[in-house]
């Protein structure tokens, strides 16, 4: 016989189950109970209960949500340091919390998990336990989602609990900080927030507010949930300083002048002891001037800091390899501690800036000098300084690094080697674009103490081990320079475009002004976008009449000429205080359109060597080429159709390795029809072919009038988008290449008038910088085409040691 208590329990279970079908969470403390576990009387009572309450009609919109909660799973974001919408993904299944392995993890899987967590979508994902390694089971491995699934259980995987990973491969997600409307987060558990350090800064003890940026030395302050606090210097070590400097964007630290700070503290203590007590004075008719306070600015500041008891951290113990102070062992003061840092003082750190941020040219030369023959590392494809695809130099050839086992320690070694701080992110899956050619390293395992990536244990890779879809990248911590506060855009439709305004300081107060548009181009726009923190320049505009200038009408800078590598416009050459502008109206001032992505063209230079040959071509076969002006000037006076021209022919294959398609600057309305070739040409100048003497004098050049851009071939997973035929769209897609075969018209240099001797063939892509790219240093090659070592020798070109990539 079923007891009254059993009936009551069944009724409450029934009520909970019925209300959950309506999308309302009832009795959250009670776990879900299957109806098959109830007694017959309980089941009957539940059916009666449901009929009384009214069961919802079966409709697609009112059915139970296919959310992890309906599958008996719970989710949470964990790890440090992180924001509320990012972290290591943890799943609770069968009462046990576990993680997800990053093998085959994609942005599509991150979208599904972010929706499980109540966010609208994902903006990114992380690997290699960026938020720290988890504990317990690794529930999912090789997770494969299309991105449209309602639940992670609908995604393919190796099965629950079947994994060959370690917690060093835990995956994380970065969700968009926007909640799903009406999301019931009963299946989302927020990790208990332990006290953690969120940010770090250096506060100078002397000259605060007047010292140039970046600040390289000062008192260490950490931002805790209740504000900024100082750190007690008891047991402070060089390892701690190394971690702090890395977070602030500096590659290394140096010893602090402890005697200077002891002297300041002593003077502050004496000033405190000599401070007179207030006296009761008789009232007089004359005003009494207050006595000046004893001590100068630095002493007063140190004295105030000691009196405020502003210490938040008592102990810090770092190994020195941590990428963030939160990964060190920290000892915090409790709120009821009455004595803080007894006998101690605020911790002081002094950092060494990298070459880009060194204060003097002497420091730059000292830091940039490297022993000859040392392996080098560079970053490519990044929209901001200190980020990009990692490339290493081996046997004179640049290659990439496979992302297997790639983590923050290895990324931090790269960042510090390049003169930046520790790594903010270790990127995998070719997040900074795919490289080309060799993949030199795989399974790099750094301790974080190495001075170069080549000193880390690694595996020499073979062709089948890895693909360029697994190229590793980094984002490094950078020093705060404040250059973005001295420039702004106005009048544009979005924050990424507008008329450029700069702040200058004169005899009077600081003021904003415009830049003269004369000679303003892509290189200058690249520097402006970099200073703004907006990535690359899509266009550098000399006329901005369609953007409202507001109240700013004064031109304060002219003659700006940049190389494209500067960090801010004031580092470029310009006229200084003397303004010389041909067109002074505001409509002719400089403007930019910035973008987070850009193309990056690279010539397959080995193909030039392999296909180069000399041909004596009869004049009667060159009528069309003559119409296109593809022959040297002397061809005009030749005895047509008799005789011949001597041509150096070769194939040109140009790859787009960037993160955006390469599109011609001119619109379709201005493309030129070429009858001989039977299609439109979209660029007047796309490639220069030149023959140079050993001293650099040009003796012959290619006369190819214009170019049509199309996708000749693409990588396996990339589809062609551009073709020249039928007035089609022109360009080069990311992951594709445009091939100009050696046997087509005008793919040559007319060398009929060149005397025998040793010469250099130079090929330059996008020579006039008409179209913006992420990197112009890899746009040229030089080859000793007629020397004794014609098949071997390449001359070094800025930005690359050898263009021989394949």
PDB file of C-alpha atoms in Angstrom, residues 243-421:
ATOM      1  CA  UNK A 243      56.395  38.296 -14.408  1.00  0.00           C
ATOM      2  CA  UNK A 244      55.257  41.867 -13.702  1.00  0.00           C
ATOM      3  CA  UNK A 245      57.441  43.287 -16.491  1.00  0.00           C
ATOM      4  CA  UNK A 246      56.128  40.648 -18.894  1.00  0.00           C
ATOM      5  CA  UNK A 247      52.525  41.607 -18.123  1.00  0.00           C
ATOM      6  CA  UNK A 248      53.376  45.258 -18.779  1.00  0.00           C
ATOM      7  CA  UNK A 249      54.901  44.503 -22.184  1.00  0.00           C
ATOM      8  CA  UNK A 250      58.618  44.482 -21.318  1.00  0.00           C
ATOM      9  CA  UNK A 251      60.913  41.545 -22.163  1.00  0.00           C
ATOM     10  CA  UNK A 252      63.048  41.668 -19.027  1.00  0.00           C
ATOM     11  CA  UNK A 253      63.710  43.384 -15.710  1.00  0.00           C
ATOM     12  CA  UNK A 254      66.741  44.994 -14.074  1.00  0.00           C
ATOM     13  CA  UNK A 255      67.899  45.653 -10.534  1.00  0.00           C
ATOM     14  CA  UNK A 256      66.290  48.550  -8.745  1.00  0.00           C
ATOM     15  CA  UNK A 257      68.355  51.272  -7.112  1.00  0.00           C
ATOM     16  CA  UNK A 258      67.277  50.239  -3.627  1.00  0.00           C
ATOM     17  CA  UNK A 259      69.411  52.932  -1.955  1.00  0.00           C
ATOM     18  CA  UNK A 260      67.402  55.644  -3.737  1.00  0.00           C
ATOM     19  CA  UNK A 261      64.071  54.350  -2.427  1.00  0.00           C
ATOM     20  CA  UNK A 262      65.480  53.783   1.087  1.00  0.00           C
ATOM     21  CA  UNK A 263      66.623  57.377   1.086  1.00  0.00           C
ATOM     22  CA  UNK A 264      63.163  58.537   0.061  1.00  0.00           C
ATOM     23  CA  UNK A 265      61.559  56.489   2.836  1.00  0.00           C
ATOM     24  CA  UNK A 266      63.935  57.854   5.448  1.00  0.00           C
ATOM     25  CA  UNK A 267      63.266  61.423   4.403  1.00  0.00           C
ATOM     26  CA  UNK A 268      59.546  60.697   4.500  1.00  0.00           C
ATOM     27  CA  UNK A 269      59.875  59.269   8.023  1.00  0.00           C
ATOM     28  CA  UNK A 270      61.829  62.328   9.211  1.00  0.00           C
ATOM     29  CA  UNK A 271      59.269  64.635   7.655  1.00  0.00           C
ATOM     30  CA  UNK A 272      56.559  62.776   9.537  1.00  0.00           C
ATOM     31  CA  UNK A 273      58.440  63.074  12.847  1.00  0.00           C
ATOM     32  CA  UNK A 274      59.108  66.788  12.373  1.00  0.00           C
ATOM     33  CA  UNK A 275      55.566  67.644  11.363  1.00  0.00           C
ATOM     34  CA  UNK A 276      54.414  70.208  13.981  1.00  0.00           C
ATOM     35  CA  UNK A 277      51.239  69.600  15.951  1.00  0.00           C
ATOM     36  CA  UNK A 278      48.491  72.211  15.517  1.00  0.00           C
ATOM     37  CA  UNK A 279      48.647  75.027  18.126  1.00  0.00           C
ATOM     38  CA  UNK A 280      45.769  77.071  19.578  1.00  0.00           C
ATOM     39  CA  UNK A 281      46.422  80.651  18.618  1.00  0.00           C
ATOM     40  CA  UNK A 282      44.658  83.743  19.919  1.00  0.00           C
ATOM     41  CA  UNK A 283      42.269  85.492  17.574  1.00  0.00           C
ATOM     42  CA  UNK A 284      43.909  88.495  15.959  1.00  0.00           C
ATOM     43  CA  UNK A 285      42.829  91.000  13.393  1.00  0.00           C
ATOM     44  CA  UNK A 286      45.738  90.124  11.139  1.00  0.00           C
ATOM     45  CA  UNK A 287      45.806  87.059   8.936  1.00  0.00           C
ATOM     46  CA  UNK A 288      48.462  84.513   9.804  1.00  0.00           C
ATOM     47  CA  UNK A 289      50.222  82.871   6.930  1.00  0.00           C
ATOM     48  CA  UNK A 290      50.342  79.077   7.282  1.00  0.00           C
ATOM     49  CA  UNK A 291      53.791  77.573   7.766  1.00  0.00           C
ATOM     50  CA  UNK A 292      55.056  75.699   4.730  1.00  0.00           C
ATOM     51  CA  UNK A 293      54.928  71.922   5.017  1.00  0.00           C
ATOM     52  CA  UNK A 294      58.167  70.044   5.380  1.00  0.00           C
ATOM     53  CA  UNK A 295      59.142  67.677   2.571  1.00  0.00           C
ATOM     54  CA  UNK A 296      58.861  67.644  -1.175  1.00  0.00           C
ATOM     55  CA  UNK A 297      56.443  65.923  -3.501  1.00  0.00           C
ATOM     56  CA  UNK A 298      57.939  62.389  -3.551  1.00  0.00           C
ATOM     57  CA  UNK A 299      58.369  62.381   0.231  1.00  0.00           C
ATOM     58  CA  UNK A 300      54.795  63.523   0.808  1.00  0.00           C
ATOM     59  CA  UNK A 301      53.498  60.849  -1.530  1.00  0.00           C
ATOM     60  CA  UNK A 302      55.433  58.071   0.160  1.00  0.00           C
ATOM     61  CA  UNK A 303      54.309  59.363   3.562  1.00  0.00           C
ATOM     62  CA  UNK A 304      50.685  59.405   2.465  1.00  0.00           C
ATOM     63  CA  UNK A 305      50.992  55.893   1.067  1.00  0.00           C
ATOM     64  CA  UNK A 306      52.341  54.565   4.373  1.00  0.00           C
ATOM     65  CA  UNK A 307      49.516  56.232   6.299  1.00  0.00           C
ATOM     66  CA  UNK A 308      46.755  54.955   4.015  1.00  0.00           C
ATOM     67  CA  UNK A 309      47.565  51.260   4.612  1.00  0.00           C
ATOM     68  CA  UNK A 310      46.922  50.653   0.900  1.00  0.00           C
ATOM     69  CA  UNK A 311      48.597  47.226   0.797  1.00  0.00           C
ATOM     70  CA  UNK A 312      46.478  44.471  -0.735  1.00  0.00           C
ATOM     71  CA  UNK A 313      49.046  41.733  -1.329  1.00  0.00           C
ATOM     72  CA  UNK A 314      51.262  40.425   1.439  1.00  0.00           C
ATOM     73  CA  UNK A 315      53.181  37.729  -0.425  1.00  0.00           C
ATOM     74  CA  UNK A 316      53.923  36.880  -4.060  1.00  0.00           C
ATOM     75  CA  UNK A 317      55.834  33.762  -5.088  1.00  0.00           C
ATOM     76  CA  UNK A 318      56.433  33.373  -8.829  1.00  0.00           C
ATOM     77  CA  UNK A 319      58.608  30.840 -10.619  1.00  0.00           C
ATOM     78  CA  UNK A 320      59.285  33.400 -13.361  1.00  0.00           C
ATOM     79  CA  UNK A 321      57.676  31.544 -16.239  1.00  0.00           C
ATOM     80  CA  UNK A 322      54.108  32.629 -15.529  1.00  0.00           C
ATOM     81  CA  UNK A 323      52.360  34.756 -18.148  1.00  0.00           C
ATOM     82  CA  UNK A 324      50.163  36.482 -15.543  1.00  0.00           C
ATOM     83  CA  UNK A 325      50.583  37.356 -11.871  1.00  0.00           C
ATOM     84  CA  UNK A 326      47.376  35.466 -11.043  1.00  0.00           C
ATOM     85  CA  UNK A 327      49.175  32.231 -11.942  1.00  0.00           C
ATOM     86  CA  UNK A 328      51.673  32.824  -9.113  1.00  0.00           C
ATOM     87  CA  UNK A 329      51.113  31.892  -5.487  1.00  0.00           C
ATOM     88  CA  UNK A 330      49.507  34.934  -3.868  1.00  0.00           C
ATOM     89  CA  UNK A 331      48.814  35.801  -0.233  1.00  0.00           C
ATOM     90  CA  UNK A 332      46.187  38.489   0.265  1.00  0.00           C
ATOM     91  CA  UNK A 333      45.500  40.623   3.316  1.00  0.00           C
ATOM     92  CA  UNK A 334      42.227  40.071   5.055  1.00  0.00           C
ATOM     93  CA  UNK A 335      39.822  42.940   5.620  1.00  0.00           C
ATOM     94  CA  UNK A 336      40.302  42.812   9.399  1.00  0.00           C
ATOM     95  CA  UNK A 337      44.113  42.920   9.279  1.00  0.00           C
ATOM     96  CA  UNK A 338      45.158  45.943  11.343  1.00  0.00           C
ATOM     97  CA  UNK A 339      48.861  45.756  10.551  1.00  0.00           C
ATOM     98  CA  UNK A 340      49.932  45.480   6.957  1.00  0.00           C
ATOM     99  CA  UNK A 341      53.500  44.967   5.693  1.00  0.00           C
ATOM    100  CA  UNK A 342      55.162  45.581   9.104  1.00  0.00           C
ATOM    101  CA  UNK A 343      58.724  46.743   8.599  1.00  0.00           C
ATOM    102  CA  UNK A 344      58.336  46.613   4.848  1.00  0.00           C
ATOM    103  CA  UNK A 345      57.581  48.973   1.996  1.00  0.00           C
ATOM    104  CA  UNK A 346      55.839  48.940  -1.384  1.00  0.00           C
ATOM    105  CA  UNK A 347      57.486  46.621  -3.927  1.00  0.00           C
ATOM    106  CA  UNK A 348      59.369  48.455  -6.669  1.00  0.00           C
ATOM    107  CA  UNK A 349      60.103  47.059 -10.137  1.00  0.00           C
ATOM    108  CA  UNK A 350      62.285  48.360 -12.967  1.00  0.00           C
ATOM    109  CA  UNK A 351      61.758  46.962 -16.491  1.00  0.00           C
ATOM    110  CA  UNK A 352      63.862  46.999 -19.650  1.00  0.00           C
ATOM    111  CA  UNK A 353      61.928  48.113 -22.761  1.00  0.00           C
ATOM    112  CA  UNK A 354      62.259  46.319 -26.073  1.00  0.00           C
ATOM    113  CA  UNK A 355      63.750  47.914 -29.204  1.00  0.00           C
ATOM    114  CA  UNK A 356      60.444  49.426 -30.366  1.00  0.00           C
ATOM    115  CA  UNK A 357      59.958  51.206 -27.062  1.00  0.00           C
ATOM    116  CA  UNK A 358      63.510  52.052 -26.023  1.00  0.00           C
ATOM    117  CA  UNK A 359      63.912  55.647 -24.860  1.00  0.00           C
ATOM    118  CA  UNK A 360      67.074  56.438 -26.836  1.00  0.00           C
ATOM    119  CA  UNK A 361      68.663  55.418 -30.105  1.00  0.00           C
ATOM    120  CA  UNK A 362      71.690  54.169 -28.206  1.00  0.00           C
ATOM    121  CA  UNK A 363      69.533  51.696 -26.338  1.00  0.00           C
ATOM    122  CA  UNK A 364      67.939  50.605 -29.592  1.00  0.00           C
ATOM    123  CA  UNK A 365      71.284  49.857 -31.189  1.00  0.00           C
ATOM    124  CA  UNK A 366      72.413  47.949 -28.131  1.00  0.00           C
ATOM    125  CA  UNK A 367      69.250  45.873 -27.950  1.00  0.00           C
ATOM    126  CA  UNK A 368      68.953  45.191 -31.654  1.00  0.00           C
ATOM    127  CA  UNK A 369      72.508  43.966 -32.081  1.00  0.00           C
ATOM    128  CA  UNK A 370      72.523  40.163 -32.259  1.00  0.00           C
ATOM    129  CA  UNK A 371      75.316  37.695 -32.845  1.00  0.00           C
ATOM    130  CA  UNK A 372      75.760  36.739 -36.478  1.00  0.00           C
ATOM    131  CA  UNK A 373      74.293  33.377 -37.398  1.00  0.00           C
ATOM    132  CA  UNK A 374      71.735  33.372 -34.600  1.00  0.00           C
ATOM    133  CA  UNK A 375      68.378  31.879 -35.604  1.00  0.00           C
ATOM    134  CA  UNK A 376      65.695  34.500 -35.921  1.00  0.00           C
ATOM    135  CA  UNK A 377      61.961  34.686 -35.314  1.00  0.00           C
ATOM    136  CA  UNK A 378      59.362  37.045 -36.780  1.00  0.00           C
ATOM    137  CA  UNK A 379      55.611  37.657 -36.728  1.00  0.00           C
ATOM    138  CA  UNK A 380      53.496  37.936 -39.874  1.00  0.00           C
ATOM    139  CA  UNK A 381      49.841  38.682 -40.538  1.00  0.00           C
ATOM    140  CA  UNK A 382      48.974  40.466 -37.287  1.00  0.00           C
ATOM    141  CA  UNK A 383      46.792  43.561 -37.344  1.00  0.00           C
ATOM    142  CA  UNK A 384      48.544  45.087 -34.330  1.00  0.00           C
ATOM    143  CA  UNK A 385      52.141  45.232 -33.069  1.00  0.00           C
ATOM    144  CA  UNK A 386      53.172  42.165 -31.118  1.00  0.00           C
ATOM    145  CA  UNK A 387      50.783  39.734 -32.789  1.00  0.00           C
ATOM    146  CA  UNK A 388      50.936  37.469 -35.800  1.00  0.00           C
ATOM    147  CA  UNK A 389      51.833  34.108 -37.247  1.00  0.00           C
ATOM    148  CA  UNK A 390      55.137  32.803 -35.854  1.00  0.00           C
ATOM    149  CA  UNK A 391      57.819  32.237 -38.494  1.00  0.00           C
ATOM    150  CA  UNK A 392      61.364  30.988 -37.866  1.00  0.00           C
ATOM    151  CA  UNK A 393      64.486  31.057 -40.003  1.00  0.00           C
ATOM    152  CA  UNK A 394      66.222  27.759 -40.740  1.00  0.00           C
ATOM    153  CA  UNK A 395      68.989  27.227 -43.281  1.00  0.00           C
ATOM    154  CA  UNK A 396      68.251  30.585 -44.889  1.00  0.00           C
ATOM    155  CA  UNK A 397      64.555  29.839 -45.383  1.00  0.00           C
ATOM    156  CA  UNK A 398      61.599  31.156 -43.427  1.00  0.00           C
ATOM    157  CA  UNK A 399      59.004  28.653 -42.257  1.00  0.00           C
ATOM    158  CA  UNK A 400      56.148  28.352 -39.795  1.00  0.00           C
ATOM    159  CA  UNK A 401      55.566  26.488 -36.515  1.00  0.00           C
ATOM    160  CA  UNK A 402      52.974  23.735 -36.080  1.00  0.00           C
ATOM    161  CA  UNK A 403      50.492  24.411 -33.269  1.00  0.00           C
ATOM    162  CA  UNK A 404      50.748  20.973 -31.673  1.00  0.00           C
ATOM    163  CA  UNK A 405      51.482  21.406 -27.947  1.00  0.00           C
ATOM    164  CA  UNK A 406      51.693  25.177 -28.541  1.00  0.00           C
ATOM    165  CA  UNK A 407      51.066  26.976 -25.236  1.00  0.00           C
ATOM    166  CA  UNK A 408      51.569  30.239 -23.357  1.00  0.00           C
ATOM    167  CA  UNK A 409      55.094  29.326 -22.275  1.00  0.00           C
ATOM    168  CA  UNK A 410      56.280  28.854 -25.863  1.00  0.00           C
ATOM    169  CA  UNK A 411      54.378  31.933 -27.004  1.00  0.00           C
ATOM    170  CA  UNK A 412      55.944  34.000 -24.203  1.00  0.00           C
ATOM    171  CA  UNK A 413      59.433  32.928 -25.281  1.00  0.00           C
ATOM    172  CA  UNK A 414      58.650  34.224 -28.788  1.00  0.00           C
ATOM    173  CA  UNK A 415      57.238  37.493 -27.458  1.00  0.00           C
ATOM    174  CA  UNK A 416      60.192  38.221 -25.182  1.00  0.00           C
ATOM    175  CA  UNK A 417      62.662  37.257 -27.919  1.00  0.00           C
ATOM    176  CA  UNK A 418      61.063  39.890 -30.165  1.00  0.00           C
ATOM    177  CA  UNK A 419      61.249  42.590 -27.494  1.00  0.00           C
ATOM    178  CA  UNK A 420      57.684  42.424 -26.172  1.00  0.00           C
ATOM    179  CA  UNK A 421      56.335  41.184 -22.868  1.00  0.00           C
TER     180      UNK A 421
END
